[in-house]
Amino acid sequence: MRERPARPERATRAWRNMITPGISDTRLVGREGKAENTVVDVGGVLVGGQEIVVTAGPCSVESEEQLLATAFAVKQAGARILRGGAFKPRTSPYSFHGLHEEGLKLLAQARRATGLPVVTEAMDTRYLDAVCAHADMIQIGSRNMQNYTLLEEVGKLRVPVLLKRGFSATIEEFLLAAEYIASGGNGQIILCERGIRTFETSTRNTLDLSAVPLLKRWTHLPVIVDPSHGTGLWWLVPHMARAAVAAGADGLLVEVHVNPQEALSDGEQSLRPETFERMMNDIRPVAHAIGRRWPLGTRIASKDDLPLHPQPQASNRATPDLFRPAK
Amino acid sequence: MRERPARPERATRAWRNMITPGISDTRLVGREGKAENTVVDVGGVLVGGQEIVVTAGPCSVESEEQLLATAFAVKQAGARILRGGAFKPRTSPYSFHGLHEEGLKLLAQARRATGLPVVTEAMDTRYLDAVCAHADMIQIGSRNMQNYTLLEEVGKLRVPVLLKRGFSATIEEFLLAAEYIASGGNGQIILCERGIRTFETSTRNTLDLSAVPLLKRWTHLPVIVDPSHGTGLWWLVPHMARAAVAAGADGLLVEVHVNPQEALSDGEQSLRPETFERMMNDIRPVAHAIGRRWPLGTRIASKDDLPLHPQPQASNRATPDLFRPAK
Amino acid sequence: MRERPARPERATRAWRNMITPGISDTRLVGREGKAENTVVDVGGVLVGGQEIVVTAGPCSVESEEQLLATAFAVKQAGARILRGGAFKPRTSPYSFHGLHEEGLKLLAQARRATGLPVVTEAMDTRYLDAVCAHADMIQIGSRNMQNYTLLEEVGKLRVPVLLKRGFSATIEEFLLAAEYIASGGNGQIILCERGIRTFETSTRNTLDLSAVPLLKRWTHLPVIVDPSHGTGLWWLVPHMARAAVAAGADGLLVEVHVNPQEALSDGEQSLRPETFERMMNDIRPVAHAIGRRWPLGTRIASKDDLPLHPQPQASNRATPDLFRPAK
Amino acid sequence: MRERPARPERATRAWRNMITPGISDTRLVGREGKAENTVVDVGGVLVGGQEIVVTAGPCSVESEEQLLATAFAVKQAGARILRGGAFKPRTSPYSFHGLHEEGLKLLAQARRATGLPVVTEAMDTRYLDAVCAHADMIQIGSRNMQNYTLLEEVGKLRVPVLLKRGFSATIEEFLLAAEYIASGGNGQIILCERGIRTFETSTRNTLDLSAVPLLKRWTHLPVIVDPSHGTGLWWLVPHMARAAVAAGADGLLVEVHVNPQEALSDGEQSLRPETFERMMNDIRPVAHAIGRRWPLGTRIASKDDLPLHPQPQASNRATPDLFRPAK
């Protein structure tokens, strides 16, 4: 009787699991229980269907101006859902921890103003009511992926859940965390790969894109990717966002801030609105190339826009404008 | 302002290194020494230019029939370079270790027959002469990335080198291994990301695709990706190959075997020729979408071919033919 | 002059931190705030003083018989605190999750019967009242080390807290989690190293014993070690318990079960009472050798007992009785 | 057919392997092939017997003065074998790489002067003859643990081999590397745990002491521990050396330098001779407590020496002399 599910011999398991994963009991979230893809309805936006859905917004809700400016900017560029943290889990007790209730109200205000559904994190069972009152989707953060009491409570709700992979969770533990929620009766779950902790220190985390096709095979739930936490460096975000789409992700979760240098958290990994817009335009042909739909922004980007990913040429200089710091 | 204060140096370093990497002395392979992309000429095939170059072939050279059949098949599908192991580093002393000299001769024969340049691994300084006599490019394997004597010897040659990232090497150590070769006078180096060792056991390694844009920023050398070792599971290979292209890779290194079930090594991660061909056709539009050239196979694929990455639909069954075991 | 330049900050930081750790703000739990060792009073048992305090008991409270038999046995062998899980965090929603309130009552009963203070885990803020009503110390489990809401609530209490290191938490994150509790006003914290997640799969976790002297230098809080979770294999427990004592641990946390083969959780890593007793006797001379006190069991062990760690001899057979399975 | 040996289901394997390890083919180095402990004779010093053997010396051989002063100092304190690097594997091509042949001659000179047998690293098959001519034992470094050509050549010799664990090698891969040497006919192998690469950055590596009892169970070869590389911080070395002895190590490998601040490599993790001597005296009672012999230094340490590991007391200040930088 062991706490941490077995690691069956990898090779054998691989051959065996070509069709159905041999993973521990995932009777509800596994493909063996339901073959068709689940499509989650987040305030009218469908995640897991033909369209790749981009969720964007600031790491933390800091003020009305910051949130609204960012919300309108990301909507204009094609984001379909607004993200923003009201309760922020921070490693130090002395860091900024979010605006709490005030932040939730600002999110609701931004939703009314832009029409975008809203997702925000709930860090504890006691905050669930408040979060549900203002948000269209509840985020369970990476540090809480194995907060089983929280998972159980969220399982009793009938609100979509964005479940982020624990930064040191195996794919199997990730699926079992989703199974906790599903076993409570709530099957509206979106899985989010957001980078895992490894020995590498050049990036904040190591974005595990293999998890995308692997999860898509083993579960019917939608799978999205957070390249902001996954890399920790804003200039890597567009590259990895594009790779995530090519790997088969059903959506992206991207941090955008009107002024990253002034951000109260995670400024280093946040895109400025103009970079975000360019990224959105840049990914479109890739999405189309693999037969997925990609949102049109409300403002048509100029044809003169520099492409975000310049093609390498023998004479190509390594320092196009795009690679300068956000300044 | 960062969420995770535990590694403070990283953040500072990141901001600092937006333009020039603050990495230890990489005066030759770093962008600070040479801004233009390096293009490596492998027996007439240019790696690091506009075209994404695919190298394919069996893990081990096993026989004339196996090698020639695979070589013709991968050429037909668009591969430009042939790979094949004559000396195989194996964890156990009792495993198959390759055909050695005989394998090198078979590679040379396959080159004559197909016209494809050949890359194969040299495991020790003593084998360098033999490998150079038969191959167009020398591969330094993952386990030898920090075999400094071997790096120094290879640095004295004037033969292209395919340097694979150590499975536990940081990006910085990887670049410094390349610097070893370059400091000997040999600048014809191609870097290959092939997965790193992490806690995850669902895949053989964790393919670190962030390494691609990160290396492209920090070095002028071409960067390719090996999704076969990177995942260890053949059915993940096409997905991650496509993602690697989207992430900006200059090439791919893919294991193909005419009969994976009978392979003497790594059969589990090898594609059959028909799956490889479908993958090649499937990636083409993605390569074009990001402005890169992609090779045309010599046989035009039928329009009726199933797409390799079926689009998810609400009614989509999870088990298209492609997801069946290689049988 | 360092061999591995890849992480330059570390070296500098190391030299800098010889006396005071340069770690992020640990103003309360760090040595810079208080030089003297903190001694935590757990129901009359002092942890962090001259005596090395052993806490033992079953992983889960399963029944009155199981708990009482184990409690008396570990007391007899010298354990000073009783452990037992009433709420069990389990990776799968379909595993045994503990007896909850019933388990807490059995713990209180065992305390009355044996006189041993009791520690048990609280998994959520809602259970804190119940746990406080029955236990002398609250355990925050590894998966909850970054459940900041729970840490904050526990910080408001005036009950000793046993804080287990997250299985992927750095030393710095571990100290900051303790700082969360201390900043709420509760300084009665015991830190517990319990193994970290690495690539190694022979053991359940990799017990990081370096954390003991490192923490003892950076914080004034007591540091104990859990070799049961740290290894996952009962026959490694006595060896690592002894090494932990030699590394400077202020205590041990050991899983003991009267019938490991029948345990509802973690039987594989639980000692039988007789093995536990032998381990206690076996460690005594090592504790004395480093000038620490070690508890005397209430039953004097027979001199004929086999030593737990047989001395290697050229003619020594590798299979003494002790290395046989628990049966 | 896989390159990296399986990871059988951990739990099952554990129960199964209580007596004989179920590890891949280790017919020669495994206990299943030979139950009695192997004792390796290194120039007259027996490793793997009753006495715990300490090998000490500088990271690099830098000069006659440095080497001889260090050699006499460590001998005086009880070291039985002298270590020193003549060929240094360094991450950067621009670092100090050792004195090569000159270093080997200095080692031979130090052996004549002190009578201590000598161990030094061979980085490549071409250097084996030179190393064998001057050293009593050949060290295979961590980066070369999977340099199979080197292992095979060393297997043909009849010289003791000190095989260091790869910094990312599993226990199984470590044993298979030893099997490579043994299968060549050379069974005189000492295994050395020296820390593995994990996410933790406070220490240079994470010293995996569980590997000691685990290896002692699975193999008959002697197992020693290198706390210098294992921690990277000199002030952690005595603590972890003591813990290694308690875990059952047959020996220690410790870096000592007469002037760490001036060392050309790894000064940060090197002990000064006086600290080394205190450590030696400090570990003695622990070795005796577990029934092992411990060398007596040729100079009797003064009784007034401060103990290296002061006992914690409620009133204990955290900064005894010993915890000051080496200065």
XYZ file of N, CA and C in Angstrom, chain A residues 2 5-14 16-17 22-24 172, chain B residues 201-202, chain D residues 6-12:
78
model
N 0.973 1.931 -1.081
C 1.914 3.015 -1.149
C 1.213 4.331 -1.465
N 1.802 6.629 -6.372
C 1.519 5.547 -7.310
C 2.779 5.037 -7.985
N 2.704 3.813 -8.277
C 3.853 3.087 -8.788
C 4.443 3.728 -10.034
N 5.670 3.366 -10.302
C 6.263 3.700 -11.591
C 6.536 2.393 -12.326
N 5.527 1.875 -12.956
C 5.724 0.599 -13.629
C 6.873 0.711 -14.606
N 7.443 -0.385 -14.888
C 8.563 -0.428 -15.824
C 8.154 0.351 -17.061
N 8.943 1.387 -17.335
C 8.564 2.379 -18.327
C 8.334 1.775 -19.707
N 9.244 0.943 -20.131
C 9.164 0.447 -21.505
C 7.903 -0.381 -21.695
N 7.781 -1.385 -20.856
C 6.627 -2.261 -20.958
C 5.359 -1.445 -20.946
N 5.299 -0.559 -19.972
C 4.129 0.274 -19.826
C 3.851 1.040 -21.105
N 4.905 1.527 -21.720
C 4.717 2.321 -22.922
C 4.058 1.490 -24.010
N 2.384 -1.199 -23.723
C 1.062 -1.603 -23.291
C 0.042 -0.475 -23.438
N 0.520 0.738 -23.165
C -0.423 1.843 -23.044
C -0.640 2.609 -24.321
N -2.058 2.990 -18.672
C -2.093 2.008 -17.602
C -1.985 2.672 -16.244
N -2.152 3.950 -16.265
C -2.018 4.781 -15.076
C -3.005 4.358 -13.992
N -2.681 4.697 -12.760
C -3.567 4.409 -11.635
C -4.974 4.906 -11.961
N 1.164 11.548 -13.935
C 0.197 10.687 -13.262
C -0.430 11.390 -12.052
N 8.720 10.273 -15.130
C 9.084 8.960 -15.662
C 8.169 8.493 -16.794
N 7.164 9.293 -17.143
C 6.293 8.882 -18.254
C 7.050 8.895 -19.569
N 15.466 -0.544 -17.308
C 14.103 -0.326 -16.851
C 14.033 0.263 -15.450
N 12.904 0.858 -15.157
C 12.617 1.219 -13.772
C 11.432 0.382 -13.332
N 11.689 -0.841 -12.944
C 10.582 -1.692 -12.541
C 9.776 -1.006 -11.455
N 8.571 -1.378 -11.373
C 7.670 -0.804 -10.376
C 8.379 -0.852 -9.026
N 8.543 0.329 -8.461
C 9.409 0.485 -7.313
C 9.002 -0.375 -6.127
N 7.716 -0.338 -5.823
C 7.279 -1.020 -4.611
C 7.521 -2.514 -4.727
N 6.976 -3.083 -5.769
C 7.112 -4.510 -5.970
C 8.577 -4.897 -5.907
